[in-house]
Every structure is written in structure tokens, then in C-alpha cells.
Amino acid sequence: MDEETVEIQGRIFYQMVAIKDCILVQNLEVHQVAERVEALGQFVMKTRRTLKGHGNKVLCMDWCKDKRRIVSSSQDGKVIVWDSFTTNKEHAVTMPCTWVMACAYAPSGCAIACGGLDNKCSVYPLTFDKNENMAAKKKSVAMHTNYLSACSFTNSDMQILTASGDGTCALWDVESGQLLQSFHGHGADVLCLDLAPSETGNTFVSGGCDKKAMVWDMRSGQCVQAFETHESDINSVRYYPSGDAFASGSDDATCRLYDLRADREVSIYSKESIIFGASSVDFSLSGRLLFAGYNDYTINVWDVLKGSRVSILFGHENRVSTLRVSPDGTAFCSGSWDHTLRVWA
Amino acid sequence: MWGWGEAGRNSPSRPPFAQMERVVVSMQDPDQGVEMRNQRLRITVIPHTVAGSDVVDWLVQKYCISEEEALHLGTLLVQHGYLYSLRSPRSLVLRPDDTPYRFQTPYFWTSTLWPAAELDYAIYLTKKNIRKQGALVGHEKEHYDQLHRKINHTWDLVVMQAREQLRAAKQRRKGDRLVIACQEQTYWLVNRPPPGVPSVLEQGPERSSCTAGRVQMNTEFYKREMERCRKALTRARVKSSICLEAYLKFSSQHGPHDPIMSGCLPSNPWVTDDDTYWIMNAPSVAVPTKLRVERWGFSFQELLEDPLGRAHFMDFLRTEFSAENLSFWEACEELRHGGQAQVHAMVDAVYQQFLAPGAARWVNIDSRTMERTLEGLQQPHRYVLDDAQLHIYMLMKKDSYPRFLKSSTYKDLLAEAVIPPEAKRRVFPFMRKPRHSSPSPALLPASTSGEPVAAASGPECGDGGT
């Protein structure tokens, strides 16, 4: 079969899939089913902690499993570990690059990973030894050919999953820095990823500048499902707590919910007055609420089932760049270009 | 559609100019837009002005939003230069009162003249310099000097242009002169903000959606895409209505366990500064809370994810003489998520302990899976035990787990579980409780399950500083 034939066949297949997707749109929308659900009452969430200490835009943050510590990274290369309950800073390291766009806390709580314009992901063991320089024990794990946009430890401290501006995701062995698996398929920068909370724990989802969200099999490196309904870059993806769906936030000012078993978008969270892009999303513990941080400095809270907005939170004085709900769901933390992080409850 | 030949759009997260422009255009609609009036300014009258409060009201009506949100959106429009205040054009703020504003002319929209040209800025500063007779100050003086050095060779042109524009301006009516000056000043306030004022035009690192050289558009690529499409076409899809029912069920089941939705007892630590909730729900606590024990009944996954739940389940399995199943599963997890260098050794250890004939803790897997596994063991890798692991996992899930839930072990746990009393509201809300610090997981020796060891309430530290 010559190349041209293969290409034509490919295009036909692609169109067929797109048509099938349209037909399924006739199905019941989530809001109709959710009509039976009680509407949520008055919703009050306030800033309970403000973490000041970064000298520049906060770009990323992650929670420790102990439900109170966080790691945050910023444009000036600083990575800080805080006990956000007391607001004490516990560790700080300065990366040799600016725009540290990704950071993650290790499951054991004993290390952090971070990276950005250095195209790498580095792991720093956390030490309280005054004589030890954190930077000295730094381990360079991942190497990409463009900026690092996201990173996450898998179920242990020994493997890291990364996403990069070079259009790929990759799985690495922390100890040796060996590349275990790479994931090719995005047509542009990959901006975000999230690991599936499934029983068999073998998939993850990524979102990119090609407007696609792709679900990958970690073992084979293959893309198992792809979704392309956003109209602009996908900045953030996060699984619904049951693992059957995931939400995405995009520069097209919408958030969307994609179901993996229905293989399509099932809900869209948007409002005419919201015209700035959504930079980061996360679910509350029960999956009923979706918190989304936007480039217009606000955080919108969505009722996942009813599709309506429950609340809008003001407070940040510049773009909200990162948002994560705490591991036990008691609060969520937002980081912003206004140099601060806020914990809301 | 697959990212073929899309022109590279190298602008990461640009402000949504088109959307903002649509809003301001609607605002200027003669019928549906904001009420326009003439505004007296000293001795001139400026037409087509709007009051700040009218802008806010219009946004409230049009988008069904609160005043706070309308003010916020209106302020963003001013900060991006789409509206300017006539009285105090230097401050990019929307005042919800009768302060008069005007809509920026499209000529001076940031999106029209993007990016702002150095030459134009030089001319603007030169005009100001001439008008102020050389008394430019602050960042404008700095920029002026910089530009003078940088484009020194065409400086005559700059001065000539500046003089020409000033001369032309003098021939306009006073009202027009004022308006044009405001328009131009607003443009430069947005595109060259003074120091200390964050620029709304600031962007992150460059992103590109250009695919050139990214993914090889060769036969291999098309074949893979075709395979994916073929799978997508033939994949059994669940009806959306069934999926949605699943969300309803999940969210309502987990609702009472969601602290943000339902609160938590005794209180949410972030709200009351009291960390009792965390102490009572620590990974290994003597008596778990009722909600926690209930959650173990939601799904096998929830039970295993909680180290305490898993420990009790292990105890139960011991009574049924099938504890090796859970141990085997745990060992497989360690293999899958362990270091690359340990893979061979771990596979070997697991085989010896659980799979070899006569093994000390032999697990019962069906012959087909065993055959496949043994074959795979010739070339050990971290996923070689996946089939066996899944088999044992399903065995526990379908068999042991339901029995566990019906067992007296579990029933006793439920009965003995505590429901923390709601913390009494502090009488004096202004007295802040001292926030206990807790030992960092990085300080404590790791527990065998890899979970951070429970942080017992540390010594009462004083006020944690910011």
C-alpha cells in the first residue's frame, strides 16, 4: 500500500469516528439526568491561609500526602516546601533555571520533583540536616528537548511521569534516570497530565496545545483514547475520583467533562461572562464540585452534575496558575501570578 | 485535524482580545448598549461617555452576574485598555459611580497594534518631552533615553514625526485633542506599564501548535492512527445516561465524606485552626472514625487504599488462611512501582515466595495464567506478573472482600468506630488558637507501607510566622 493510499484511508477512518461522535450527541445530557439531584445550597469558602514568600509568579503546586504540606514553584526558579497549616517554610531551593512550571511531592513525603525551562525534571530529597545543601543531593531524572510542563510521581517515589513542550510524555526510573516508556502522539506542546485512580493503575491522561486530551496505556506507550472538542490549548486535566471520567480546563474559557466509557464529552462548564482561559482544575473529594482557576484572577466553582456555576471566588490579584484540592478534601490551594498561594476552605 | 500543517501560532495564553472586544462592541450598541451621555469637562463637552456605575449595571443585566463580578469584569476591560477614565486617565480602575469613561477607539486596541512598536513609543515619548519642555520623569525618562540611544540613527525622523503630530493636534478642537490624548495615553499605559504595575500583556513561555518535525507524518504514523480509529469505531461504548447515573451514585455516596460539601467532624482544621480531625484520621490510629470504616465498604479499592483498612483486611484473611493473596498483590505492586535496578531481584523473590512449586506462601492462580506467567518469567520485566496480580486481585475482590464486609470483624469495627462530636464554636473568635506544627514526613522513618508515618500532635509551637 503506498503512502498516499494509507493517508487517504486514515483520513476516512478519522471522519467516520467524528461522525459517530456526532450521532451520539443525541444521547441524554448530564443535566437532564441531574435534574433529580438537589441543588446545592449557599456556598461559602474563604481564604484561610495566604502563603507569601515567593518573589515572583507562582506557577505550580502540589500537596504532600500528610494533607498539610505543599511544594510550590515560581518563575524566578525558587521551589519552596511549606507547612501550609502553620504557614512555615520548611525547605527552599533555587533551580538553575527560570519558569519552574512543574513540581510534585513524592508519595513518601521525603522528596520533591521540579523542572521547567531547563527541559529537565530533577528530584530533590528533603533533608533537615543544616549541614546538607539540598541542591547537592539533586538528581537529574528526566531529559526532554523542550520545557517541562508537568510532572507527577506514580504510586511510589521511584517513578516519575513527565509532560513536555516537546510534544511527548515520558515515564522515568528515578534512581537511574532511565527512560522506561515514552508517549508520542500529541501534535504540539503537552501542558498537563494526571494519573488515573484506577484499580489496575495503568493509564494516565494528558492535554496539549493541539486541543487534544489523550489517554495512554503506561505499559505499552499507546494512546487508547483521544478527545478533541476544545477550541484552544488544554491547560489542565484531572480525573473524576471514580476514574471513569476526567475534566479539562482550556484557554477557550471552558472546562469540560469527558467520560471514558461513553468515549465522549458529556458536559461543558462555561458562562458568557467568563472569557478568560481556565488554567487549572480539580474535583472535590466526592466529585460533585469542580474548582477551576482562571486567567482573570478568579476561581469558579462548578456543580459537576448540574453544569451550573455554584460560586465565584475573588482574592487573587493576578492569574490563577495552579489549583489542587488537598488529599483529604478539606481544602484546596491556589497559586497565582500575584506571588502568593492561598488555601481555601 | 490531526495537526497537519497548522500554521504555528506562537502566542501562549494571550489575553482573549476578540472576546473582550465583542463585549465592548455590544456595550456601544445604540439600542442595547450602555447609556451614553455628554460629559462636561471644564469648558468642553465630551460626547459618548458612560458612567462607571452604568457599565457595571449593564454587565449585571447582560450576563446575569453579581455586582462584584460585573465590577471585576469591567475592571479587566479597563486594565486591557478598552475603556478609559476621562478625569483620571492614568489610573486603570473602574469606579462604580458617576465617573465618566469612554470606549477606546479600535485604532488603539492592543490587538490592532500588536505588538507595540518601539518607533511609535519613541514618537509618543518625544511628543511628551517636547510638551513638557524636557521634563520627563521616572520610567518614561529612562525609556526615552534608552530609545534615543538605541535608534539614534533615525532620531531625526522621530522628532520630525513628533513635531508633526503635535502641530496637527493643535488644529483640532479642544475636546478632540483631549480625547485623542487620553486614547493614546491609555494605549501606552497598557503596553508600557510603569514599574510596579503588573502588565496584563505578560505571557508565559512560548508555546507552539506548529507540528513541523514534531510527529513524523509517515506511513507508520498513519497506520497507528488508523488502528486507533478502528478501535474507536468498534469500541463498545456505554450510553451516556448510564455513565451519568454512575456519577450521581458516586457523588451521592461520597457526598457525606466530602469535607467541602458536608463539613467534617469535629471541625475543618483550616477553618478552626484545630487539627483534631487529622489526628483522628491519621493513617494508623487505634480507633478509626465511622465515616472511614463506612468508606471501606464502598469498594475494594477504597479498602486497600487506606493502610488501616488494608491491615484489618489482612487480619481477616489470616483467619481464612488466604493472607498470602494480599501479600502477593502487595509484592506485585512493589515490583511495578519499584526501581528499575531491583526488577530482576524482585521478580525472583516473588516467584520463590509465591509461585514456585512448594513455595512457602503459594498463591492459587489458574493454570492458564500460571503458564503465561512462567513463560514471561524467562524475560522478567516490571509488568511480567500483571496477569497473575490481576487474577489474585479479582479473586479477593469477588470472594474475600464481600465476606469481609459481612464478617464480625468488620461489623465490630463499625460498631466501635467513633463519631467525633462537633467542636464547640470558640466563644472569642478573635483569639486565634495556636497552630500545632507536625513533624515532616521527611524527618520520620518511613513506615513499611510507604505511607507517611502518622504525625502525632507535636509540641505546641507558637504562632507560625508568615
Short mmCIF file of N, CA and C in Angstrom, two decimals, chain B residues 343-464:
data_model
loop_
_atom_site.label_atom_id
_atom_site.label_comp_id
_atom_site.label_asym_id
_atom_site.label_seq_id
_atom_site.Cartn_x
_atom_site.Cartn_y
_atom_site.Cartn_z
N VAL B 343 14.26 -4.77 39.60
CA VAL B 343 13.24 -5.58 38.93
C VAL B 343 13.58 -7.07 38.95
N HIS B 344 14.75 -7.42 38.47
CA HIS B 344 15.11 -8.84 38.42
C HIS B 344 15.04 -9.52 39.77
N ALA B 345 15.65 -8.87 40.74
CA ALA B 345 15.69 -9.45 42.08
C ALA B 345 14.29 -9.63 42.64
N MET B 346 13.44 -8.63 42.44
CA MET B 346 12.09 -8.70 42.99
C MET B 346 11.28 -9.78 42.31
N VAL B 347 11.39 -9.87 40.99
CA VAL B 347 10.65 -10.92 40.28
C VAL B 347 11.04 -12.28 40.84
N ASP B 348 12.33 -12.43 41.01
CA ASP B 348 12.83 -13.69 41.54
C ASP B 348 12.27 -13.97 42.93
N ALA B 349 12.34 -12.95 43.81
CA ALA B 349 11.86 -13.12 45.18
C ALA B 349 10.38 -13.48 45.20
N VAL B 350 9.61 -12.80 44.38
CA VAL B 350 8.17 -13.07 44.35
C VAL B 350 7.91 -14.49 43.86
N TYR B 351 8.64 -14.87 42.83
CA TYR B 351 8.46 -16.22 42.29
C TYR B 351 8.75 -17.26 43.37
N GLN B 352 9.88 -17.09 44.03
CA GLN B 352 10.29 -18.05 45.05
C GLN B 352 9.27 -18.15 46.16
N GLN B 353 8.75 -16.98 46.56
CA GLN B 353 7.90 -16.97 47.74
C GLN B 353 6.45 -17.37 47.44
N PHE B 354 5.97 -17.06 46.23
CA PHE B 354 4.54 -17.21 45.97
C PHE B 354 4.17 -18.16 44.83
N LEU B 355 5.07 -18.33 43.87
CA LEU B 355 4.65 -19.03 42.66
C LEU B 355 5.33 -20.38 42.42
N ALA B 356 6.52 -20.53 42.96
CA ALA B 356 7.26 -21.76 42.70
C ALA B 356 6.54 -22.95 43.31
N PRO B 357 6.64 -24.10 42.69
CA PRO B 357 6.01 -25.29 43.30
C PRO B 357 6.59 -25.52 44.68
N GLY B 358 5.70 -25.68 45.64
CA GLY B 358 6.17 -25.87 47.01
C GLY B 358 6.56 -24.59 47.70
N ALA B 359 6.18 -23.45 47.12
CA ALA B 359 6.56 -22.16 47.71
C ALA B 359 5.91 -22.01 49.08
N ALA B 360 6.59 -21.26 49.96
CA ALA B 360 6.14 -21.11 51.34
C ALA B 360 4.74 -20.50 51.40
N ARG B 361 4.48 -19.52 50.51
CA ARG B 361 3.17 -18.86 50.53
C ARG B 361 2.56 -18.95 49.15
N TRP B 362 2.33 -20.13 48.74
CA TRP B 362 1.87 -20.37 47.37
C TRP B 362 0.50 -19.76 47.14
N VAL B 363 0.35 -19.03 46.02
CA VAL B 363 -0.96 -18.46 45.68
C VAL B 363 -1.59 -19.29 44.58
N ASN B 364 -2.88 -19.39 44.65
CA ASN B 364 -3.61 -20.25 43.74
C ASN B 364 -4.09 -19.48 42.52
N ILE B 365 -3.35 -19.56 41.43
CA ILE B 365 -3.85 -18.96 40.20
C ILE B 365 -4.14 -20.05 39.18
N ASP B 366 -5.07 -19.74 38.30
CA ASP B 366 -5.50 -20.75 37.33
C ASP B 366 -4.34 -21.14 36.42
N SER B 367 -4.44 -22.32 35.87
CA SER B 367 -3.31 -22.90 35.12
C SER B 367 -2.92 -22.08 33.91
N ARG B 368 -3.92 -21.49 33.23
CA ARG B 368 -3.58 -20.73 32.03
C ARG B 368 -2.73 -19.51 32.37
N THR B 369 -3.20 -18.79 33.43
CA THR B 369 -2.46 -17.61 33.86
C THR B 369 -1.07 -18.01 34.34
N MET B 370 -1.00 -19.13 35.09
CA MET B 370 0.29 -19.59 35.60
C MET B 370 1.24 -19.89 34.45
N GLU B 371 0.70 -20.58 33.43
CA GLU B 371 1.53 -20.91 32.27
C GLU B 371 2.09 -19.66 31.63
N ARG B 372 1.20 -18.69 31.39
CA ARG B 372 1.62 -17.43 30.75
C ARG B 372 2.66 -16.72 31.59
N THR B 373 2.43 -16.74 32.90
CA THR B 373 3.35 -16.04 33.80
C THR B 373 4.72 -16.70 33.77
N LEU B 374 4.73 -18.03 33.86
CA LEU B 374 6.00 -18.74 33.88
C LEU B 374 6.78 -18.48 32.60
N GLU B 375 6.04 -18.41 31.49
CA GLU B 375 6.68 -18.11 30.20
C GLU B 375 7.33 -16.74 30.26
N GLY B 376 6.54 -15.78 30.77
CA GLY B 376 7.03 -14.41 30.84
C GLY B 376 8.25 -14.27 31.73
N LEU B 377 8.35 -15.17 32.74
CA LEU B 377 9.46 -15.07 33.68
C LEU B 377 10.81 -15.34 33.03
N GLN B 378 10.79 -15.89 31.83
CA GLN B 378 12.04 -16.11 31.11
C GLN B 378 12.71 -14.76 30.84
N GLN B 379 11.85 -13.74 30.61
CA GLN B 379 12.37 -12.40 30.33
C GLN B 379 11.73 -11.44 31.31
N PRO B 380 12.19 -11.42 32.53
CA PRO B 380 11.49 -10.65 33.55
C PRO B 380 11.51 -9.14 33.30
N HIS B 381 10.39 -8.52 33.48
CA HIS B 381 10.28 -7.06 33.44
C HIS B 381 9.23 -6.68 34.45
N ARG B 382 9.04 -5.39 34.66
CA ARG B 382 8.21 -4.98 35.79
C ARG B 382 6.74 -5.34 35.64
N TYR B 383 6.31 -5.63 34.43
CA TYR B 383 4.88 -5.94 34.23
C TYR B 383 4.64 -7.44 34.06
N VAL B 384 5.69 -8.25 34.29
CA VAL B 384 5.59 -9.67 33.96
C VAL B 384 4.57 -10.39 34.84
N LEU B 385 4.29 -9.85 36.03
CA LEU B 385 3.35 -10.51 36.93
C LEU B 385 1.95 -9.88 36.87
N ASP B 386 1.72 -8.99 35.92
CA ASP B 386 0.43 -8.30 35.83
C ASP B 386 -0.75 -9.25 35.76
N ASP B 387 -0.67 -10.26 34.90
CA ASP B 387 -1.81 -11.18 34.75
C ASP B 387 -2.11 -11.89 36.07
N ALA B 388 -1.05 -12.41 36.68
CA ALA B 388 -1.23 -13.13 37.95
C ALA B 388 -1.78 -12.19 39.01
N GLN B 389 -1.24 -10.96 39.04
CA GLN B 389 -1.68 -9.99 40.03
C GLN B 389 -3.15 -9.67 39.86
N LEU B 390 -3.56 -9.48 38.61
CA LEU B 390 -4.96 -9.16 38.35
C LEU B 390 -5.86 -10.31 38.76
N HIS B 391 -5.43 -11.53 38.47
CA HIS B 391 -6.21 -12.71 38.83
C HIS B 391 -6.46 -12.76 40.34
N ILE B 392 -5.39 -12.58 41.11
CA ILE B 392 -5.50 -12.61 42.57
C ILE B 392 -6.32 -11.43 43.07
N TYR B 393 -6.16 -10.28 42.44
CA TYR B 393 -6.91 -9.09 42.85
C TYR B 393 -8.42 -9.35 42.68
N MET B 394 -8.79 -9.90 41.54
CA MET B 394 -10.21 -10.17 41.27
C MET B 394 -10.75 -11.23 42.22
N LEU B 395 -9.89 -12.18 42.54
CA LEU B 395 -10.28 -13.24 43.49
C LEU B 395 -10.64 -12.62 44.83
N MET B 396 -9.76 -11.75 45.31
CA MET B 396 -10.02 -11.11 46.60
C MET B 396 -11.26 -10.21 46.51
N LYS B 397 -11.35 -9.50 45.38
CA LYS B 397 -12.45 -8.53 45.24
C LYS B 397 -13.81 -9.24 45.21
N LYS B 398 -13.88 -10.37 44.47
CA LYS B 398 -15.18 -11.03 44.28
C LYS B 398 -15.52 -11.98 45.40
N ASP B 399 -14.46 -12.45 46.09
CA ASP B 399 -14.65 -13.51 47.06
C ASP B 399 -14.41 -13.06 48.50
N SER B 400 -13.16 -12.76 48.81
CA SER B 400 -12.81 -12.43 50.18
C SER B 400 -13.43 -11.12 50.66
N TYR B 401 -13.43 -10.11 49.78
CA TYR B 401 -13.91 -8.79 50.18
C TYR B 401 -15.38 -8.80 50.61
N PRO B 402 -16.27 -9.40 49.81
CA PRO B 402 -17.68 -9.43 50.26
C PRO B 402 -17.83 -10.15 51.60
N ARG B 403 -17.01 -11.22 51.79
CA ARG B 403 -17.11 -11.95 53.06
C ARG B 403 -16.61 -11.09 54.20
N PHE B 404 -15.57 -10.28 53.91
CA PHE B 404 -15.04 -9.38 54.93
C PHE B 404 -16.12 -8.42 55.40
N LEU B 405 -16.86 -7.88 54.44
CA LEU B 405 -17.89 -6.91 54.79
C LEU B 405 -19.01 -7.52 55.62
N LYS B 406 -19.21 -8.83 55.43
CA LYS B 406 -20.28 -9.49 56.21
C LYS B 406 -19.74 -10.03 57.52
N SER B 407 -18.41 -9.99 57.69
CA SER B 407 -17.80 -10.65 58.84
C SER B 407 -18.03 -9.89 60.13
N SER B 408 -17.84 -10.58 61.23
CA SER B 408 -17.99 -9.92 62.53
C SER B 408 -16.85 -8.94 62.74
N THR B 409 -15.69 -9.22 62.11
CA THR B 409 -14.56 -8.28 62.21
C THR B 409 -15.01 -6.90 61.78
N TYR B 410 -15.58 -6.86 60.59
CA TYR B 410 -15.97 -5.57 60.04
C TYR B 410 -17.13 -4.97 60.83
N LYS B 411 -18.07 -5.82 61.18
CA LYS B 411 -19.23 -5.31 61.92
C LYS B 411 -18.80 -4.71 63.25
N ASP B 412 -17.83 -5.37 63.90
CA ASP B 412 -17.31 -4.83 65.16
C ASP B 412 -16.62 -3.50 64.94
N LEU B 413 -15.85 -3.42 63.86
CA LEU B 413 -15.15 -2.17 63.56
C LEU B 413 -16.15 -1.03 63.40
N LEU B 414 -17.23 -1.34 62.70
CA LEU B 414 -18.26 -0.32 62.50
C LEU B 414 -18.87 0.09 63.83
N ALA B 415 -19.14 -0.90 64.65
CA ALA B 415 -19.80 -0.61 65.92
C ALA B 415 -18.90 0.20 66.84
N GLU B 416 -17.60 -0.12 66.82
CA GLU B 416 -16.69 0.56 67.73
C GLU B 416 -16.19 1.89 67.17
N ALA B 417 -16.46 2.14 65.89
CA ALA B 417 -15.93 3.37 65.27
C ALA B 417 -16.52 4.58 65.96
N VAL B 418 -15.72 5.64 66.00
CA VAL B 418 -16.17 6.85 66.71
C VAL B 418 -16.79 7.85 65.74
N ILE B 419 -17.74 8.59 66.29
CA ILE B 419 -18.23 9.76 65.56
C ILE B 419 -17.80 10.96 66.40
N PRO B 420 -16.81 11.71 65.93
CA PRO B 420 -16.32 12.82 66.74
C PRO B 420 -17.43 13.83 66.97
N PRO B 421 -17.50 14.36 68.18
CA PRO B 421 -18.51 15.40 68.43
C PRO B 421 -18.10 16.67 67.72
N GLU B 422 -19.07 17.44 67.30
CA GLU B 422 -18.76 18.70 66.62
C GLU B 422 -18.09 19.63 67.61
N ALA B 423 -17.02 20.26 67.17
CA ALA B 423 -16.29 21.17 68.07
C ALA B 423 -17.17 22.36 68.38
N LYS B 424 -17.16 22.74 69.67
CA LYS B 424 -17.96 23.91 70.05
C LYS B 424 -17.33 25.14 69.42
N ARG B 425 -18.19 26.04 68.99
CA ARG B 425 -17.66 27.29 68.41
C ARG B 425 -16.91 28.03 69.49
N ARG B 426 -15.77 28.53 69.12
CA ARG B 426 -14.99 29.28 70.09
C ARG B 426 -15.75 30.52 70.51
N VAL B 427 -15.75 30.79 71.81
CA VAL B 427 -16.53 31.91 72.32
C VAL B 427 -15.94 33.23 71.86
N PHE B 428 -14.64 33.31 71.88
CA PHE B 428 -14.00 34.56 71.47
C PHE B 428 -13.32 34.32 70.12
N PRO B 429 -14.01 34.60 69.03
CA PRO B 429 -13.47 34.27 67.71
C PRO B 429 -12.18 35.00 67.36
N PHE B 430 -11.87 36.05 68.10
CA PHE B 430 -10.68 36.80 67.73
C PHE B 430 -9.42 36.22 68.35
N MET B 431 -9.61 35.28 69.31
CA MET B 431 -8.44 34.69 69.93
C MET B 431 -8.01 33.54 69.05
N ARG B 432 -6.89 33.68 68.41
CA ARG B 432 -6.51 32.62 67.48
C ARG B 432 -5.87 31.47 68.24
N LYS B 433 -6.32 30.25 67.91
CA LYS B 433 -5.73 29.07 68.53
C LYS B 433 -4.32 28.90 68.00
N PRO B 434 -3.41 28.48 68.89
CA PRO B 434 -2.06 28.22 68.38
C PRO B 434 -2.11 27.04 67.41
N ARG B 435 -1.43 27.18 66.28
CA ARG B 435 -1.50 26.12 65.29
C ARG B 435 -0.36 25.14 65.55
N HIS B 436 -0.74 23.88 65.85
CA HIS B 436 0.28 22.88 66.10
C HIS B 436 1.07 22.60 64.84
N SER B 437 2.38 22.52 65.02
CA SER B 437 3.16 22.08 63.87
C SER B 437 3.17 20.55 63.94
N SER B 438 3.59 19.91 62.89
CA SER B 438 3.66 18.46 62.91
C SER B 438 4.98 18.06 62.28
N PRO B 439 5.52 16.91 62.72
CA PRO B 439 6.82 16.51 62.14
C PRO B 439 6.66 16.23 60.65
N SER B 440 7.62 16.69 59.88
CA SER B 440 7.57 16.47 58.45
C SER B 440 7.79 15.00 58.16
N PRO B 441 7.08 14.45 57.17
CA PRO B 441 7.33 13.07 56.77
C PRO B 441 8.79 12.83 56.44
N ALA B 442 9.49 13.87 56.03
CA ALA B 442 10.89 13.71 55.65
C ALA B 442 11.77 13.46 56.86
N LEU B 443 11.25 13.74 58.06
CA LEU B 443 12.03 13.53 59.27
C LEU B 443 11.86 12.14 59.82
N LEU B 444 10.64 11.58 59.61
CA LEU B 444 10.30 10.33 60.25
C LEU B 444 10.78 9.15 59.44
N PRO B 445 11.11 8.04 60.12
CA PRO B 445 11.47 6.84 59.35
C PRO B 445 10.24 6.38 58.61
N ALA B 446 10.41 5.96 57.36
CA ALA B 446 9.25 5.54 56.56
C ALA B 446 8.65 4.29 57.16
N SER B 447 7.32 4.24 57.13
CA SER B 447 6.66 3.02 57.62
C SER B 447 6.78 1.95 56.55
N THR B 448 6.49 0.73 56.90
CA THR B 448 6.65 -0.36 55.93
C THR B 448 5.71 -0.22 54.74
N SER B 449 4.57 0.42 54.97
CA SER B 449 3.64 0.54 53.84
C SER B 449 3.99 1.70 52.95
N GLY B 450 5.05 2.42 53.30
CA GLY B 450 5.45 3.54 52.46
C GLY B 450 4.64 4.78 52.73
N GLU B 451 3.67 4.68 53.60
CA GLU B 451 2.85 5.85 53.89
C GLU B 451 3.59 6.74 54.88
N PRO B 452 3.36 8.02 54.81
CA PRO B 452 4.00 8.87 55.83
C PRO B 452 3.48 8.46 57.20
N VAL B 453 4.40 8.33 58.15
CA VAL B 453 4.01 7.89 59.49
C VAL B 453 3.10 8.94 60.12
N ALA B 454 2.13 8.48 60.87
CA ALA B 454 1.17 9.40 61.49
C ALA B 454 1.88 10.48 62.26
N ALA B 455 1.46 11.69 62.03
CA ALA B 455 2.08 12.81 62.74
C ALA B 455 1.30 13.04 64.02
N ALA B 456 1.86 12.61 65.11
CA ALA B 456 1.22 12.87 66.40
C ALA B 456 1.33 14.35 66.66
N SER B 457 0.42 14.87 67.40
CA SER B 457 0.42 16.30 67.64
C SER B 457 1.73 16.70 68.27
N GLY B 458 2.46 17.54 67.60
CA GLY B 458 3.78 17.92 68.09
C GLY B 458 3.67 18.87 69.26
N PRO B 459 4.78 19.24 69.83
CA PRO B 459 4.73 20.19 70.95
C PRO B 459 4.09 21.48 70.46
N GLU B 460 3.33 22.09 71.31
CA GLU B 460 2.62 23.29 70.87
C GLU B 460 3.61 24.38 70.52
N CYS B 461 3.73 24.60 69.24
CA CYS B 461 4.61 25.68 68.83
C CYS B 461 3.80 26.96 68.84
N GLY B 462 4.47 28.01 68.99
CA GLY B 462 3.74 29.29 68.99
C GLY B 462 3.25 29.61 67.61
N ASP B 463 2.77 30.73 67.47
CA ASP B 463 2.28 31.30 66.23
C ASP B 463 3.25 31.06 65.10
N GLY B 464 2.84 30.36 64.07
CA GLY B 464 3.73 30.18 62.93
C GLY B 464 3.82 31.48 62.15
#
